[in-house]
Coordinates of C-alpha atoms in Angstrom, one line a residue:
M1 CA 65.7 18.4 32.2
S2 CA 65.6 15.9 35.0
S3 CA 62.1 17.1 36.0
L4 CA 60.9 16.7 32.4
I5 CA 62.3 13.1 32.2
Q6 CA 60.7 12.3 35.6
S7 CA 57.4 13.7 34.6
L8 CA 57.4 11.8 31.3
S9 CA 58.3 8.6 33.0
Q10 CA 55.5 9.0 35.4
A11 CA 53.1 9.9 32.5
S12 CA 54.1 6.8 30.5
Y13 CA 53.7 4.6 33.5
S14 CA 50.3 6.0 34.3
H15 CA 49.1 6.0 30.7
R16 CA 48.4 2.4 30.9
H17 CA 46.1 2.8 33.9
M18 CA 44.3 6.0 33.0
G19 CA 40.6 6.3 31.9
P20 CA 39.4 7.5 28.6
T21 CA 38.9 11.2 29.7
T22 CA 42.3 11.4 31.4
R23 CA 44.0 9.7 28.4
A24 CA 42.5 12.3 26.0
R25 CA 43.8 15.2 28.2
F26 CA 47.2 13.5 28.4
V27 CA 47.4 13.2 24.6
H28 CA 46.3 16.8 24.2
N29 CA 49.0 18.2 26.6
R30 CA 51.6 16.0 25.0
R31 CA 50.8 17.4 21.5
R32 CA 50.9 20.9 22.9
R33 CA 54.4 20.4 24.3
R34 CA 55.6 19.0 20.9
R35 CA 54.5 22.2 19.2
R36 CA 56.7 24.2 21.6
G37 CA 59.8 22.0 20.8
P38 CA 61.4 18.9 22.3
Y39 CA 63.9 20.9 24.5
A40 CA 61.6 23.6 25.8
A41 CA 61.3 23.9 29.5
P42 CA 58.0 22.7 30.9
D43 CA 55.6 25.2 32.3
D44 CA 54.1 25.1 35.8
D45 CA 50.8 24.3 34.2
D46 CA 52.3 21.3 32.5
E47 CA 53.7 19.9 35.7
E48 CA 50.4 20.4 37.5
E49 CA 48.5 18.7 34.7
D50 CA 50.9 15.8 34.6
Q51 CA 50.6 15.3 38.4
Q52 CA 46.8 15.5 38.1
E53 CA 46.8 13.0 35.3
A54 CA 49.1 10.7 37.2
S55 CA 47.0 10.9 40.3
S56 CA 43.8 10.4 38.5
S57 CA 45.1 7.5 36.4
S58 CA 45.4 5.4 39.6
S59 CA 41.7 5.8 40.3
S60 CA 40.5 5.8 36.7
S61 CA 41.3 2.1 36.3
D62 CA 38.9 1.2 39.1
E63 CA 36.4 4.0 38.4
G64 CA 35.9 3.9 34.6
E65 CA 32.2 4.4 35.0
E66 CA 32.7 7.7 36.8
D67 CA 34.8 8.9 33.9
A68 CA 32.0 8.1 31.5
E69 CA 29.6 10.0 33.7
E70 CA 31.9 13.0 33.7
E71 CA 32.1 13.0 29.9
G72 CA 28.3 13.2 29.7
S73 CA 28.1 15.9 32.3
G74 CA 28.5 18.8 29.8
E75 CA 32.1 19.8 30.5
V76 CA 34.0 20.9 27.5
D77 CA 37.8 21.2 27.3
D78 CA 39.1 24.6 26.2
D79 CA 42.4 25.3 24.4
D80 CA 44.4 25.2 27.7
G81 CA 43.2 21.8 28.7
E82 CA 41.2 23.2 31.7
A83 CA 37.6 22.2 32.2
A84 CA 35.2 25.0 31.7
E85 CA 32.5 25.3 34.4
P86 CA 29.0 24.8 33.0
S87 CA 26.8 27.9 33.3
G88 CA 23.3 27.9 34.6
K89 CA 21.9 27.5 31.1
E90 CA 23.8 24.7 29.4
E91 CA 24.5 25.2 25.7
E92 CA 24.4 22.2 23.4
V93 CA 27.6 22.0 21.4
S94 CA 27.9 19.6 18.4
P95 CA 31.0 17.5 18.0
V96 CA 31.9 19.5 14.9
A97 CA 31.6 22.8 16.6
A98 CA 33.6 21.5 19.6
A99 CA 36.3 20.3 17.3
A100 CA 36.4 23.6 15.5
R101 CA 36.8 25.5 18.8
S102 CA 39.6 23.3 20.0
G103 CA 41.4 23.4 16.7
R104 CA 41.1 19.6 16.1
K105 CA 39.7 17.8 13.1
A106 CA 36.1 16.8 13.3
S107 CA 35.5 13.1 13.8
I108 CA 33.8 11.1 11.0
T109 CA 30.5 9.6 12.1
I110 CA 29.1 6.6 10.2
S111 CA 25.4 6.0 10.5
L112 CA 24.1 2.5 10.0
K113 CA 20.5 3.6 9.9
K114 CA 18.3 2.3 7.1
V115 CA 17.1 5.0 4.8
C116 CA 14.2 4.4 2.4
K117 CA 14.8 5.5 -1.2
V118 CA 11.1 6.0 -1.8
C119 CA 9.9 8.2 1.1
K120 CA 13.4 9.3 2.3
S121 CA 12.7 8.4 5.9
T122 CA 14.7 6.2 8.2
G123 CA 14.0 2.9 9.9
H124 CA 13.2 0.9 6.8
E125 CA 14.4 0.2 3.2
A126 CA 12.6 0.0 -0.1
G127 CA 13.5 -0.5 -3.7
F128 CA 15.0 -3.2 -5.8
K129 CA 17.3 -5.8 -4.3
G130 CA 18.4 -7.9 -7.3
A131 CA 15.2 -9.1 -8.9
V132 CA 13.0 -8.5 -5.8
Y133 CA 11.3 -5.2 -5.2
I134 CA 10.8 -4.3 -1.5
D135 CA 7.8 -2.0 -1.0
C136 CA 7.8 1.1 1.2
P137 CA 5.3 0.6 4.1
R138 CA 4.1 4.2 3.6
K139 CA 3.3 3.8 -0.1
P140 CA 0.9 1.6 -2.0
C141 CA 1.9 -1.3 -4.1
F142 CA 4.5 -0.4 -6.7
L143 CA 2.8 -2.4 -9.4
C144 CA -0.9 -1.8 -9.2
K145 CA -0.7 1.4 -7.1
M146 CA -3.3 0.1 -4.6
P147 CA -2.7 -0.2 -0.9
G148 CA -3.2 -3.2 1.3
H149 CA -0.5 -5.5 -0.1
T150 CA 3.0 -5.6 -1.4
T151 CA 4.4 -6.1 -4.9
L152 CA 5.4 -9.7 -4.2
T153 CA 1.9 -10.6 -3.1
C154 CA 0.1 -8.4 -5.6
P155 CA -2.7 -10.3 -7.4
H156 CA -1.8 -8.4 -10.6
R157 CA 1.8 -9.4 -10.7
V158 CA 3.0 -10.6 -14.1
A159 CA 2.7 -14.4 -14.2
M160 CA 1.5 -17.0 -16.7
E161 CA -2.1 -16.1 -15.7
H162 CA -1.3 -12.4 -16.0
G163 CA -4.3 -10.2 -16.5
V164 CA -7.1 -12.6 -15.7
I165 CA -7.9 -11.0 -12.4
P166 CA -7.2 -7.3 -13.2
A167 CA -8.4 -7.3 -16.7
S168 CA -12.1 -7.5 -15.9
R169 CA -14.3 -6.7 -18.8
R170 CA -16.8 -3.9 -18.4
N171 CA -20.5 -4.7 -19.2
T172 CA -20.9 -2.6 -22.3
N173 CA -23.0 -5.1 -24.3
T174 CA -26.3 -4.1 -26.0
S175 CA -29.4 -6.2 -26.5
L176 CA -28.1 -7.0 -30.0
D177 CA -25.0 -8.5 -28.5
Y178 CA -27.0 -10.9 -26.3
V179 CA -29.0 -12.1 -29.3
F180 CA -25.8 -12.7 -31.2
Q181 CA -24.3 -14.6 -28.3
S182 CA -27.3 -16.9 -27.8
Q183 CA -28.4 -17.6 -31.4
V184 CA -25.5 -17.0 -33.8
K185 CA -22.2 -17.3 -32.0
G186 CA -22.8 -20.9 -30.7
K187 CA -23.0 -22.2 -34.3
I188 CA -19.8 -20.6 -35.5
P189 CA -16.6 -22.7 -34.8
M190 CA -14.1 -20.6 -32.8
V191 CA -11.0 -20.8 -35.1
K192 CA -8.1 -18.7 -34.0
P193 CA -4.7 -18.9 -35.7
Q194 CA -1.7 -19.9 -33.6
F195 CA 0.5 -17.0 -32.7
L196 CA 4.2 -17.4 -33.7
I197 CA 6.0 -15.5 -31.0
P198 CA 9.6 -14.5 -31.8
N199 CA 11.3 -15.9 -28.7
Q200 CA 14.8 -16.9 -30.0
L201 CA 17.6 -14.4 -30.0
E202 CA 18.9 -14.4 -33.6
C203 CA 21.4 -11.6 -33.6
G204 CA 22.5 -8.6 -31.7
N205 CA 24.1 -5.3 -32.4
I206 CA 26.1 -4.0 -29.5
K207 CA 26.8 -0.2 -29.1
F208 CA 26.1 0.6 -32.7
H209 CA 24.5 3.7 -31.3
Q210 CA 26.5 6.1 -29.0
R211 CA 23.4 6.7 -26.9
R212 CA 20.3 4.7 -26.0
V213 CA 17.8 3.7 -28.7
T214 CA 14.7 5.8 -28.7
C215 CA 12.7 4.5 -31.8
L216 CA 12.6 1.7 -34.3
E217 CA 10.9 1.3 -37.7
F218 CA 11.0 -1.5 -40.3
H219 CA 11.3 -0.6 -44.0
P220 CA 7.9 -0.9 -45.8
T221 CA 9.2 -2.9 -48.8
K222 CA 12.6 -4.2 -47.9
N223 CA 12.1 -7.0 -45.4
N224 CA 15.5 -7.1 -43.8
V225 CA 16.1 -3.4 -43.4
L226 CA 15.6 -1.8 -40.0
L227 CA 15.9 1.9 -39.1
S228 CA 16.8 3.1 -35.6
G229 CA 17.2 6.4 -33.9
D230 CA 18.9 7.3 -30.6
K231 CA 19.0 10.0 -28.0
K232 CA 21.8 11.9 -29.7
G233 CA 19.8 12.3 -32.9
L234 CA 21.7 9.7 -35.0
L235 CA 19.7 7.7 -37.6
G236 CA 20.9 4.2 -38.5
V237 CA 19.9 2.1 -41.4
W238 CA 21.0 -1.5 -41.3
D239 CA 20.3 -5.0 -42.8
Y240 CA 19.9 -7.5 -39.9
V241 CA 20.8 -10.3 -42.3
K242 CA 24.1 -8.6 -43.4
L243 CA 25.0 -7.2 -40.0
H244 CA 28.3 -5.6 -41.3
E245 CA 26.5 -3.3 -43.8
K246 CA 25.3 -0.3 -42.1
I247 CA 24.5 3.4 -42.9
T248 CA 24.5 6.1 -40.4
Y249 CA 23.1 9.7 -40.6
D250 CA 24.3 12.0 -37.8
S251 CA 23.6 15.4 -39.4
V252 CA 19.8 15.0 -39.4
H253 CA 19.0 16.1 -35.9
S254 CA 21.0 17.4 -32.9
C255 CA 19.3 15.5 -30.1
I256 CA 16.6 12.9 -29.3
L257 CA 15.0 11.3 -32.4
N258 CA 11.5 10.6 -31.2
S259 CA 9.5 9.4 -34.2
M260 CA 10.0 8.1 -37.8
K261 CA 7.5 7.7 -40.6
F262 CA 7.8 6.6 -44.2
D263 CA 6.1 8.4 -47.0
T264 CA 3.5 6.0 -48.3
T265 CA 4.0 7.1 -51.9
N266 CA 7.8 7.0 -51.8
D267 CA 9.4 4.3 -49.6
G268 CA 12.8 6.0 -50.0
L269 CA 11.7 9.1 -48.2
L270 CA 11.7 9.2 -44.4
Y271 CA 10.3 11.8 -42.1
T272 CA 11.8 12.2 -38.6
A273 CA 10.8 14.3 -35.6
S274 CA 13.2 15.3 -32.9
S275 CA 13.4 17.1 -29.5
D276 CA 15.3 19.9 -31.2
G277 CA 11.9 21.1 -32.6
T278 CA 12.5 20.2 -36.2
I279 CA 10.9 17.9 -38.8
S280 CA 13.3 16.6 -41.5
S281 CA 12.8 14.5 -44.6
T282 CA 15.7 12.3 -45.6
D283 CA 16.2 10.5 -49.0
L284 CA 17.6 7.2 -48.0
D285 CA 19.2 6.6 -51.4
T286 CA 21.2 9.8 -51.7
G287 CA 21.4 10.8 -48.0
I288 CA 20.2 14.3 -48.8
G289 CA 18.0 15.8 -46.1
S290 CA 15.9 18.9 -45.9
S291 CA 14.2 20.6 -43.1
L292 CA 10.4 20.9 -43.3
L293 CA 9.7 22.6 -40.0
N294 CA 11.7 24.4 -37.3
L295 CA 9.8 25.5 -34.2
N296 CA 12.9 27.1 -32.7
P297 CA 14.3 29.4 -35.4
N298 CA 15.9 31.7 -32.8
G299 CA 17.8 29.0 -31.1
W300 CA 17.9 28.3 -27.4
N301 CA 16.3 30.9 -25.2
G302 CA 15.5 28.8 -22.1
P303 CA 13.1 25.9 -21.5
S304 CA 10.0 28.1 -21.3
T305 CA 10.2 28.8 -25.1
W306 CA 12.0 25.7 -26.4
R307 CA 9.5 23.5 -28.3
M308 CA 10.1 19.8 -28.8
I309 CA 8.3 17.4 -31.2
Y310 CA 7.3 13.9 -30.0
G311 CA 4.1 12.9 -31.9
M312 CA 4.0 12.6 -35.7
D313 CA 2.0 10.7 -38.3
F314 CA 1.4 10.8 -42.0
N315 CA -2.1 11.1 -43.7
S316 CA -1.7 9.4 -47.0
D317 CA -5.1 10.5 -48.4
K318 CA -4.4 14.2 -48.0
G319 CA -0.6 14.1 -48.2
L320 CA -0.4 15.8 -44.8
L321 CA 2.1 15.4 -42.1
L322 CA 0.6 15.9 -38.7
V323 CA 3.1 17.1 -36.0
A324 CA 2.4 17.8 -32.3
D325 CA 4.8 19.8 -30.0
S326 CA 5.5 19.9 -26.3
F327 CA 3.2 22.8 -25.7
G328 CA 0.0 21.0 -26.7
F329 CA -0.3 22.3 -30.3
L330 CA -0.9 20.5 -33.6
H331 CA 0.9 21.6 -36.8
L332 CA -0.2 20.6 -40.3
L333 CA 2.5 20.3 -43.1
D334 CA 2.0 19.8 -46.8
R335 CA 4.6 17.3 -47.9
R336 CA 4.5 18.6 -51.5
L337 CA 4.8 22.3 -50.7
K338 CA 7.0 21.6 -47.7
A339 CA 5.2 24.3 -45.9
R340 CA 2.9 24.7 -42.9
I341 CA -0.8 24.9 -43.4
G342 CA -2.8 27.3 -41.2
D343 CA -2.0 28.2 -37.6
P344 CA -1.2 25.8 -34.8
I345 CA -4.2 24.2 -33.1
L346 CA -4.4 23.6 -29.4
I347 CA -5.4 19.9 -29.0
H348 CA -4.3 19.3 -25.4
K349 CA -3.9 21.4 -22.3
K350 CA -1.7 24.4 -23.0
G351 CA 1.8 23.7 -21.9
S352 CA 1.4 19.9 -21.8
K353 CA 3.4 17.6 -24.0
V354 CA 1.7 15.6 -26.8
T355 CA 3.4 12.2 -26.6
S356 CA 1.9 10.5 -29.7
L357 CA -0.3 10.9 -32.8
H358 CA -1.9 8.1 -34.9
C359 CA -4.3 8.2 -37.8
N360 CA -7.0 5.6 -38.1
P361 CA -5.9 3.1 -40.9
A362 CA -9.5 2.7 -42.1
Q363 CA -10.4 6.4 -41.7
P364 CA -7.3 8.5 -42.1
E365 CA -9.2 11.7 -41.2
V366 CA -9.7 10.4 -37.7
L367 CA -6.8 11.3 -35.5
L368 CA -5.9 9.9 -32.0
S369 CA -3.6 12.0 -29.8
S370 CA -2.3 11.3 -26.3
G371 CA -0.6 13.7 -23.9
N372 CA 0.7 14.6 -20.5
D373 CA -2.6 16.1 -19.4
H374 CA -3.8 12.5 -18.6
Y375 CA -6.1 12.3 -21.7
A376 CA -6.2 10.6 -25.1
R377 CA -8.4 12.4 -27.5
I378 CA -10.0 11.6 -30.9
W379 CA -10.2 14.3 -33.6
D380 CA -11.6 14.9 -37.0
T381 CA -8.8 16.5 -39.1
R382 CA -11.4 18.0 -41.5
K383 CA -12.9 20.1 -38.7
L384 CA -9.9 20.8 -36.4
E385 CA -10.6 23.5 -33.8
P386 CA -9.6 23.8 -30.1
N387 CA -11.9 21.9 -27.8
S388 CA -13.6 20.1 -30.8
A389 CA -12.5 16.5 -29.9
F390 CA -15.0 13.7 -30.4
V391 CA -14.3 12.2 -27.1
S392 CA -11.6 12.5 -24.4
L393 CA -10.4 9.2 -22.9
A394 CA -9.5 9.8 -19.3
H395 CA -6.5 8.2 -17.7
G396 CA -4.9 8.2 -14.2
R397 CA -1.5 9.6 -15.2
V398 CA 0.5 10.6 -18.3
V399 CA -0.5 8.7 -21.4
N400 CA 2.7 7.4 -23.2
S401 CA 1.0 6.3 -26.4
G402 CA -2.3 5.6 -28.2
Y403 CA -2.8 3.4 -31.3
F404 CA -5.7 2.3 -33.4
S405 CA -5.8 -1.4 -34.2
P406 CA -3.9 -2.0 -37.5
Q407 CA -6.5 -3.8 -39.6
S408 CA -9.9 -2.2 -38.9
G409 CA -9.1 0.6 -36.6
N410 CA -12.0 -0.4 -34.4
K411 CA -10.0 -0.7 -31.2
I412 CA -7.7 1.7 -29.4
L413 CA -4.7 0.6 -27.3
T414 CA -3.3 3.1 -24.8
T415 CA -0.3 2.9 -22.4
C416 CA -0.4 4.9 -19.2
Q417 CA 2.2 5.5 -16.6
D418 CA -0.1 4.2 -13.8
N419 CA 0.9 0.7 -14.9
R420 CA -2.2 0.1 -16.9
I421 CA -2.8 -1.0 -20.5
R422 CA -6.2 0.0 -21.7
V423 CA -8.3 -1.3 -24.6
W424 CA -11.1 0.8 -25.9
D425 CA -13.8 -0.2 -28.3
Y426 CA -13.9 2.7 -30.7
I427 CA -17.1 1.6 -32.6
F428 CA -19.4 -0.3 -30.3
G429 CA -18.0 0.4 -26.9
N430 CA -18.7 3.0 -24.3
L431 CA -15.7 5.4 -24.4
E432 CA -16.4 6.8 -21.0
S433 CA -14.6 3.8 -19.6
P434 CA -12.2 1.2 -21.2
S435 CA -13.4 -2.2 -22.3
R436 CA -10.5 -3.8 -20.5
E437 CA -7.7 -2.7 -18.2
I438 CA -4.6 -4.8 -17.8
V439 CA -2.1 -4.2 -15.0
H440 CA 1.4 -4.3 -16.4
S441 CA 4.8 -3.1 -15.0
H442 CA 6.0 -0.2 -17.2
D443 CA 6.3 2.6 -14.8
F444 CA 9.7 4.1 -15.6
N445 CA 12.3 6.6 -14.5
R446 CA 13.8 9.4 -16.4
H447 CA 16.7 7.4 -17.8
L448 CA 14.5 5.2 -19.9
T449 CA 12.6 5.6 -23.2
P450 CA 8.9 5.5 -22.4
F451 CA 7.2 2.1 -22.7
K452 CA 4.6 1.9 -25.5
A453 CA 2.3 -1.1 -26.0
E454 CA 1.9 -1.7 -29.8
W455 CA -0.3 -4.0 -31.8
D456 CA 1.0 -6.9 -33.9
P457 CA 0.4 -5.6 -37.5
K458 CA 0.1 -9.2 -38.8
D459 CA -2.6 -10.3 -36.3
H460 CA -6.0 -10.2 -38.1
T461 CA -7.8 -10.8 -34.8
E462 CA -6.4 -7.5 -33.4
T463 CA -5.8 -9.0 -30.0
V464 CA -2.0 -9.3 -29.6
A465 CA 0.1 -6.5 -28.2
V466 CA 3.8 -6.4 -27.3
I467 CA 5.5 -4.3 -24.6
G468 CA 8.7 -4.4 -22.5
R469 CA 8.6 -5.0 -18.7
Y470 CA 10.1 -2.7 -16.2
I471 CA 10.1 -4.7 -13.0
S472 CA 12.7 -7.5 -13.0
E473 CA 12.0 -11.2 -12.5
N474 CA 14.3 -13.9 -11.0
Y475 CA 15.2 -16.5 -13.7
N476 CA 17.6 -19.1 -12.3
G477 CA 19.3 -16.5 -10.2
I478 CA 19.5 -13.8 -12.9
A479 CA 17.4 -10.7 -12.8
L480 CA 15.9 -10.3 -16.3
H481 CA 13.4 -7.8 -17.8
P482 CA 11.3 -9.8 -20.3
I483 CA 9.4 -8.5 -23.3
D484 CA 5.7 -9.5 -22.9
F485 CA 3.2 -10.6 -25.5
I486 CA -0.3 -10.0 -24.2
D487 CA -3.7 -11.2 -25.5
T488 CA -5.8 -8.1 -25.0
S489 CA -9.1 -9.9 -25.4
T490 CA -8.4 -12.1 -22.3
G491 CA -5.6 -10.3 -20.6
K492 CA -3.5 -13.4 -20.5
L493 CA 0.3 -13.4 -21.0
L494 CA 1.0 -15.3 -24.2
A495 CA 4.8 -15.3 -23.9
E496 CA 7.6 -13.6 -22.2
V497 CA 10.7 -13.2 -24.4
M498 CA 14.0 -13.1 -22.6
D499 CA 17.7 -14.1 -22.9
P500 CA 20.3 -14.5 -20.1
D501 CA 22.7 -12.3 -22.0
I502 CA 20.2 -9.4 -22.0
T503 CA 20.0 -8.1 -18.5
T504 CA 19.0 -4.5 -19.4
I505 CA 15.4 -3.2 -19.9
S506 CA 13.9 -3.2 -23.4
P507 CA 11.4 -0.4 -23.6
V508 CA 11.5 0.0 -27.4
N509 CA 9.9 -2.9 -29.3
K510 CA 8.7 -3.2 -32.9
L511 CA 7.1 -6.1 -34.7
H512 CA 7.7 -6.8 -38.4
P513 CA 4.7 -6.0 -40.6
R514 CA 5.1 -9.2 -42.7
D515 CA 7.6 -11.6 -41.1
D516 CA 7.7 -13.1 -37.6
I517 CA 10.5 -10.8 -36.5
L518 CA 10.8 -8.7 -33.3
A519 CA 13.3 -5.9 -33.0
S520 CA 14.0 -4.6 -29.5
G521 CA 16.0 -1.6 -28.4
S522 CA 17.8 -2.1 -25.0
S523 CA 20.0 0.7 -23.9
R524 CA 22.5 1.2 -26.9
S525 CA 21.9 -2.3 -28.3
I526 CA 19.5 -3.6 -30.9
F527 CA 18.4 -7.2 -30.8
I528 CA 16.5 -9.3 -33.4
W529 CA 14.2 -12.2 -32.3
K530 CA 12.8 -15.0 -34.4
P531 CA 10.5 -17.9 -33.5
K532 CA 12.3 -21.0 -32.1
T533 CA 12.0 -23.9 -34.5
E534 CA 12.4 -27.6 -33.7
S535 CA 15.8 -27.7 -35.4
D536 CA 16.9 -24.8 -33.3
A537 CA 15.7 -26.6 -30.2
T538 CA 17.6 -29.8 -31.1
E539 CA 20.8 -27.8 -31.9
E540 CA 20.5 -25.9 -28.7
R541 CA 20.4 -29.1 -26.7
N542 CA 23.6 -30.2 -28.2
R543 CA 25.5 -26.9 -28.0
E544 CA 24.6 -23.4 -27.3
K545 CA 23.9 -21.4 -30.4
A546 CA 26.5 -18.8 -31.1
K547 CA 25.2 -15.3 -31.3
E548 CA 26.7 -12.8 -33.7
F549 CA 27.5 -9.5 -32.3
V550 CA 28.8 -6.5 -34.2
Y551 CA 30.5 -3.6 -32.6
G552 CA 30.3 -0.1 -33.9
S553 CA 32.1 3.0 -32.7
G554 CA 30.9 3.4 -29.1
S555 CA 32.0 7.0 -28.6
R556 CA 33.8 9.9 -30.2
K557 CA 36.3 12.1 -28.4
K558 CA 36.5 15.8 -28.4
S559 CA 39.7 17.7 -28.8
N560 CA 40.1 17.9 -25.1
G561 CA 40.0 14.1 -24.7
K562 CA 36.6 13.9 -23.0
H563 CA 33.7 11.9 -24.4
E564 CA 31.0 13.9 -25.9
N565 CA 27.6 13.8 -24.2
S566 CA 28.5 11.2 -21.6
S567 CA 25.3 11.9 -19.6
D568 CA 22.1 9.9 -20.3
D569 CA 19.6 12.1 -18.6
D570 CA 16.4 13.3 -20.2
S571 CA 16.3 16.9 -19.2
D572 CA 13.7 18.8 -21.2
G573 CA 15.3 21.5 -23.3
S574 CA 18.8 20.0 -23.2
C575 CA 19.3 20.5 -26.9
D576 CA 21.6 23.2 -28.1
G577 CA 19.8 23.5 -31.4
K578 CA 23.0 23.3 -33.4
K579 CA 23.2 20.6 -36.1
K580 CA 26.3 18.8 -36.9
K581 CA 27.4 19.1 -40.5
K582 CA 30.3 16.6 -40.5
A583 CA 29.6 12.9 -40.9
K584 CA 30.5 10.6 -38.0
K585 CA 33.5 8.4 -38.7
T586 CA 32.7 4.8 -37.8
R587 CA 34.6 1.6 -37.7
F588 CA 34.7 -0.6 -40.8
T589 CA 34.1 2.5 -43.1
H590 CA 34.2 1.6 -46.8
T591 CA 32.5 4.4 -48.7
I592 CA 30.9 7.7 -47.9
K593 CA 27.9 8.9 -50.0
G594 CA 26.0 12.1 -49.5
K595 CA 26.1 14.6 -46.8
G596 CA 26.0 13.2 -43.3
K597 CA 25.9 9.6 -44.6
S598 CA 28.5 6.9 -44.0
K599 CA 28.3 3.2 -45.0
V600 CA 30.0 0.7 -42.7

């Protein structure tokens, strides 16, 4: 016992003077003795090691550099605390493997290296930092996709002179156009009506939907009625003047509601298309719905066979409902017979998704389709056959949408994921190239509804388009994502609509067909914008105008206490194909009318 006390006293005295390597051996031997018990007799090896540690501790205080060299010499301590002699061929042992051999826990290593989120390499960083986007030096500009500059110095960056430089007009004029310019146009006064831009937030509806908003549509005859669909398949009908009166339909579809169209002969009948592969018609008065088409009658059998529906439009002259699926096929439905006409027709590359369909308002037999095969195509529905398109409009990447101009149908507006908005002259232009290209930030990730530039239906000049912005801008220290009004004839930015309370992205935007109203869907929220008047500006200077927000039921719990469908990913084929038959209970419920309908 006396020898143990003497050795421990010497070890404690020398512990203050030993180097890092010797101190580590001392701690290891001490722990080994603790495991044998506090009253166990020391071994001969322990006494020799203690003497070696005590003798080396006197020299380690003056020779700390030599200890560091010994640690890097390749010696590894074994379980007995003795140094293993290195062999002729040294073996590299990682710290984790060495710790596993010695029975100790591996040390935690924290790396402070910068990792790029774009190219996944080290040494630099890229991505959003607040409202500023830092470019990856190995990638081109995030906005215009061209090398040689960054996003902050991009000449196409959204500003008040947005589009003047990038929106260069192609020389597609004929000799008749030159005669008109020199002799006729100079004598005609250029009168252009003033655009009333809805830029004042009137009201908001927070979390009325359980999931993010995917589509919006105004009622064709009732000015204050707006319809909205979300990622979960819920259909909402609400009056934005009487915000507390709302109707929800959650038994129409089982997942993403992608498109809505009204029957032109019956404004109370609504057609909806969903990623569950079904087309439904819903009577808004009674709440009774019926299925017109089901592309997945056998249910879920894997993503290779699951068909989803994104594009849909209604031909009023023929009474046809045109539907396109995610495999590139077009289906024709007779709304009176509620049956399919003929076989599906391949209109895009087989296996590619058709993102949108739109019939020409002046010539309903002319159909415009856009798809994931980087093309927008024009068809004659009277002679529909594979590879029978009038013309194919080439794009750089996936085409999110394509729309004819609302009055004459002479122009085509397409939105592509290469951050380009293209304007095509359908009648007089050369469709091999667009008449104008406008660089705009709408490249999105998988957690957003695709951006789609849409015409203003009230604009008789057919030049104004509205679209949300992806890249954020710094407004008084707040990172905001405005909604842009663009003049497609010049490429200039007419207005950027924003509010400090809305910090999320607004990819879904719909202009009212008769009133100066803008409805925007941002995440689970729906906002209504109106033009700012002089009285509103005066009142705003005195006090901030109070905004009315209405809260719906944000989520519904399952029996196990977990929220249903908490993820917000857009994985293709994520639908289970099962429809819900029970109406969703919402807050402020007054009456329930019809199947799957609740009025709140």
